[in-house]
Coordinates of N, CA and C in Angstrom, one line a residue:
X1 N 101.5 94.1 98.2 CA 101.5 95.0 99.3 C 102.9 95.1 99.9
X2 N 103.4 96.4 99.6 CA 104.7 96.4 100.6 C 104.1 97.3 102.1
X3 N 104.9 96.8 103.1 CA 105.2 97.6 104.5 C 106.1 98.3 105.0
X4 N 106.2 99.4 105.0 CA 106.6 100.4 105.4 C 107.7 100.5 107.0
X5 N 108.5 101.1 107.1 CA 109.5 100.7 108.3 C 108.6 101.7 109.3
X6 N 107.6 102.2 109.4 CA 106.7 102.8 110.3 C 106.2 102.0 111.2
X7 N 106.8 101.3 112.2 CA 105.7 101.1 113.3 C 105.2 101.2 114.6
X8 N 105.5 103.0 114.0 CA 104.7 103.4 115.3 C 103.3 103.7 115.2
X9 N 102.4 103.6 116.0 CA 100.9 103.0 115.9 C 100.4 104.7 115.4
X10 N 99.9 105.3 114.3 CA 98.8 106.7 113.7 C 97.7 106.5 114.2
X11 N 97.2 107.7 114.1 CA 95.6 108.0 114.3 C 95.2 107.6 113.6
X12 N 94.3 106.8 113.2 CA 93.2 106.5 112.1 C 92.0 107.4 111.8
X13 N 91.4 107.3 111.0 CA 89.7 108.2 110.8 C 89.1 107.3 110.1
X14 N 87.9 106.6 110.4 CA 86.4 106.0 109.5 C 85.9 106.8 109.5
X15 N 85.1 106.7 108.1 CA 84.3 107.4 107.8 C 83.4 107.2 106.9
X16 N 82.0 107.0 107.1 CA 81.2 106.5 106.2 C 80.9 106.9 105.2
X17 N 81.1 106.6 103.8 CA 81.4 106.9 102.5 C 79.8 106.9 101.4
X18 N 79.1 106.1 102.3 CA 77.8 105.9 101.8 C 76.7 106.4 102.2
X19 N 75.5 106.6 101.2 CA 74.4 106.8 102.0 C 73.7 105.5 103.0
X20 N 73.2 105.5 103.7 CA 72.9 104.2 104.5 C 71.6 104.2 104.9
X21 N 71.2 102.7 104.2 CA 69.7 102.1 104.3 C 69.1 102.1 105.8
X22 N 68.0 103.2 106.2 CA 67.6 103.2 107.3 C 67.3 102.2 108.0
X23 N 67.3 101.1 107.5 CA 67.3 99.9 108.4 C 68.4 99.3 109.0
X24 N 69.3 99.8 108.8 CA 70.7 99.5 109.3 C 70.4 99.5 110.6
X25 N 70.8 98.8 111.4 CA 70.0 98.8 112.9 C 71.7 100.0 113.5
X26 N 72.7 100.6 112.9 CA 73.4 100.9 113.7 C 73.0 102.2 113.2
X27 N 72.2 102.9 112.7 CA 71.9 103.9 112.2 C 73.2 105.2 111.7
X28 N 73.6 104.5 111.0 CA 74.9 105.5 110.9 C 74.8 106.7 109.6
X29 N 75.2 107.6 109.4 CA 75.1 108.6 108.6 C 76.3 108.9 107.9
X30 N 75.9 109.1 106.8 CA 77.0 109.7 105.7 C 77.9 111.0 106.0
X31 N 79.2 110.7 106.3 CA 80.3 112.0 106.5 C 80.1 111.4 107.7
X32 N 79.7 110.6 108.9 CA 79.9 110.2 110.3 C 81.8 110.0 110.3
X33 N 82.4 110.3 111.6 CA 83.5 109.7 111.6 C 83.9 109.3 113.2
X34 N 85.2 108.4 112.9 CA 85.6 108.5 114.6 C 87.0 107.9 114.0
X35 N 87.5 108.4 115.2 CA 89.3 108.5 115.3 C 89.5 107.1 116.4
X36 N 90.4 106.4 115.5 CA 91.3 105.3 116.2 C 92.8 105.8 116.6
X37 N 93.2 105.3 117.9 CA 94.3 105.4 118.0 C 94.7 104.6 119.3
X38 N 96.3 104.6 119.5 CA 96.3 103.3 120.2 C 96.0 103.2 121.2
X39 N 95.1 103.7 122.3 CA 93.7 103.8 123.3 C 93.1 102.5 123.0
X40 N 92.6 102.0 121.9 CA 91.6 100.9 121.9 C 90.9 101.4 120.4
X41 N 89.4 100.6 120.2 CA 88.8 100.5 119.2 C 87.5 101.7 119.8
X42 N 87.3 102.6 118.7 CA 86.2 103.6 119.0 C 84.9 102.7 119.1
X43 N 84.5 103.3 119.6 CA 82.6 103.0 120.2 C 81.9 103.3 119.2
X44 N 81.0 102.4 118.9 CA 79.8 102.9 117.9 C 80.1 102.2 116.3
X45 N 80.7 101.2 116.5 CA 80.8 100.8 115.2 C 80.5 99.5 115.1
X46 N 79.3 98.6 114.7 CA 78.9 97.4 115.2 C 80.1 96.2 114.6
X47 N 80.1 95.1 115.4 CA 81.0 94.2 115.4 C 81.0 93.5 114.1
X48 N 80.2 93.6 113.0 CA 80.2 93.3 111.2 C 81.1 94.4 110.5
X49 N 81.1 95.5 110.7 CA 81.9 96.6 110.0 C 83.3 96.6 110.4
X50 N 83.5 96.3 111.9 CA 84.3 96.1 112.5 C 85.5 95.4 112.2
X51 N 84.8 93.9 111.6 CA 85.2 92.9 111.8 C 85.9 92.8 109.6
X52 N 85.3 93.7 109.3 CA 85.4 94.2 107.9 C 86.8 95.1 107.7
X53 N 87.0 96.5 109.2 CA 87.9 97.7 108.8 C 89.0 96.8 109.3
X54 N 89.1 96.1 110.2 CA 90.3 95.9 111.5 C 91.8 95.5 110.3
X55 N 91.4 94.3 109.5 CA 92.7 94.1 108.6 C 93.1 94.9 108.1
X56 N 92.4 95.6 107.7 CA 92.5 97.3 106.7 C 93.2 98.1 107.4
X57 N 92.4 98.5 109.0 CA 93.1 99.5 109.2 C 94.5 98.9 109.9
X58 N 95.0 98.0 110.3 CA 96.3 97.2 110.3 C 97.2 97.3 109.1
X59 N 96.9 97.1 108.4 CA 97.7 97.8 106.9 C 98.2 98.8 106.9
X60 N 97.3 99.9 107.1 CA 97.6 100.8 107.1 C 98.1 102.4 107.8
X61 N 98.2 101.6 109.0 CA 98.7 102.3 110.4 C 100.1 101.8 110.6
X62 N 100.7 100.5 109.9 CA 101.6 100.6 109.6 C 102.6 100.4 108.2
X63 N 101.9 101.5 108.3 CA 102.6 101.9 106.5 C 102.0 101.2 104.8
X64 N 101.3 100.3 105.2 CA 101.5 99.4 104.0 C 101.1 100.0 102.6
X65 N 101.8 99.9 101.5 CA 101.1 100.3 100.6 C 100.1 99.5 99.4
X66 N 98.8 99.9 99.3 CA 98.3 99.0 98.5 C 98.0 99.5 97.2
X67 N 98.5 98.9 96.7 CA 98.4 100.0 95.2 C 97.8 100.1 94.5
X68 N 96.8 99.4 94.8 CA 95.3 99.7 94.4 C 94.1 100.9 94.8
X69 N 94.9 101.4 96.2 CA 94.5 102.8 96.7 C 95.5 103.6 97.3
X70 N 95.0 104.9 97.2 CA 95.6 106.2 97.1 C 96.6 105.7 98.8
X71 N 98.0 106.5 98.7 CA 98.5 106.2 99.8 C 98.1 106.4 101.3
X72 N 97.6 105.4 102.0 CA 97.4 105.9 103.4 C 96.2 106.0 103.4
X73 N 95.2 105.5 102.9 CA 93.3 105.3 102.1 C 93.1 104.2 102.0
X74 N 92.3 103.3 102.3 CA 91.7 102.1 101.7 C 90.1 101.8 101.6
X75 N 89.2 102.2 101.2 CA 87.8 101.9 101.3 C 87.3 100.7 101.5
X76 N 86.3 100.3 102.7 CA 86.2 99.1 102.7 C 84.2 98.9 103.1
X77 N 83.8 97.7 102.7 CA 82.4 98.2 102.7 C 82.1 96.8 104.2
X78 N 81.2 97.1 104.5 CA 80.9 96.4 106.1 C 80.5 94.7 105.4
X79 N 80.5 94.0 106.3 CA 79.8 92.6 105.4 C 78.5 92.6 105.3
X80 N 77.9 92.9 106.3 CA 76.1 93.3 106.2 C 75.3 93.0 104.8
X81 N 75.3 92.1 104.1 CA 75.0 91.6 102.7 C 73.5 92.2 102.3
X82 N 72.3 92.5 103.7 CA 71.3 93.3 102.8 C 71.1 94.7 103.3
X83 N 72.1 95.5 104.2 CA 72.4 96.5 104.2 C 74.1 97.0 104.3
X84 N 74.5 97.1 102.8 CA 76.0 97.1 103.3 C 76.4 98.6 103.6
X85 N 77.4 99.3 104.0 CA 78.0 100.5 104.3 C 79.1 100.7 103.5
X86 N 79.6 101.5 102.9 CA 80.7 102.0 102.6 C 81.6 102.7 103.7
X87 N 82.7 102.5 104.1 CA 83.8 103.4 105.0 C 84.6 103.3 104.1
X88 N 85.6 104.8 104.5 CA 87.0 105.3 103.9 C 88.1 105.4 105.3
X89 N 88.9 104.7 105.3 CA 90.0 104.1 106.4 C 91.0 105.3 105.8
X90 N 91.2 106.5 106.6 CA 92.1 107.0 105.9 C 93.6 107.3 107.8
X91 N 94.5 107.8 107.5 CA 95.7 108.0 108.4 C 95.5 109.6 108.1
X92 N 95.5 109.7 109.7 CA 95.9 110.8 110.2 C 97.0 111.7 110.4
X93 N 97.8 112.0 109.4 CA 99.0 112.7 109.4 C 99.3 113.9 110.6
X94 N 100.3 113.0 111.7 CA 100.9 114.1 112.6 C 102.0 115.1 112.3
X95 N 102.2 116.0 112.4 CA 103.8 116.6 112.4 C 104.4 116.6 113.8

């Protein structure tokens, strides 16, 4: 992993990548999203998924590249082991 001389804080976007087991008690839907930015952590994303994006999206709000995914992308799935989620952690490009 290299890091990037960017550290000024991007908008982020989740977005859930999967279809999702109606028992999921946070009932979330496929294509759902919400924008991070440096305000705080968005509402509505229970503290397992959370606790799954946060390293991820720290990576990648300040530059890092992992070269195992596309630049500025990282997919990451919730820990939830008998309903898990898929999200796609992507950066919000400003001009």
């Amino acid at each position: 992993m290299k890091v990037g001389g960017n550290l000024k804080m991007r908008k982020i976007q989740i977005e859930v990548m999967s279809d999702v087991d109606p028992r999921c008690e946070m009932c979330y839907h496929k294509g759902q999203k919400w924008i991070m930015d440096d305000q705080g952590l968005p509402g509505g994303i229970c503290i397992g998924a959370m606790s799954a994006l946060l390293p991820w999206i720290t990576c990648i709000k300040y530059d890092a590249e992992l070269y195992w995914e596309k630049h500025g992308e990282v997919n990451v799935c919730c820990t939830d082991a008998d309903y898990p989620v898929k999200f796609k952690i992507s950066v919000i490009e400003e001009n």
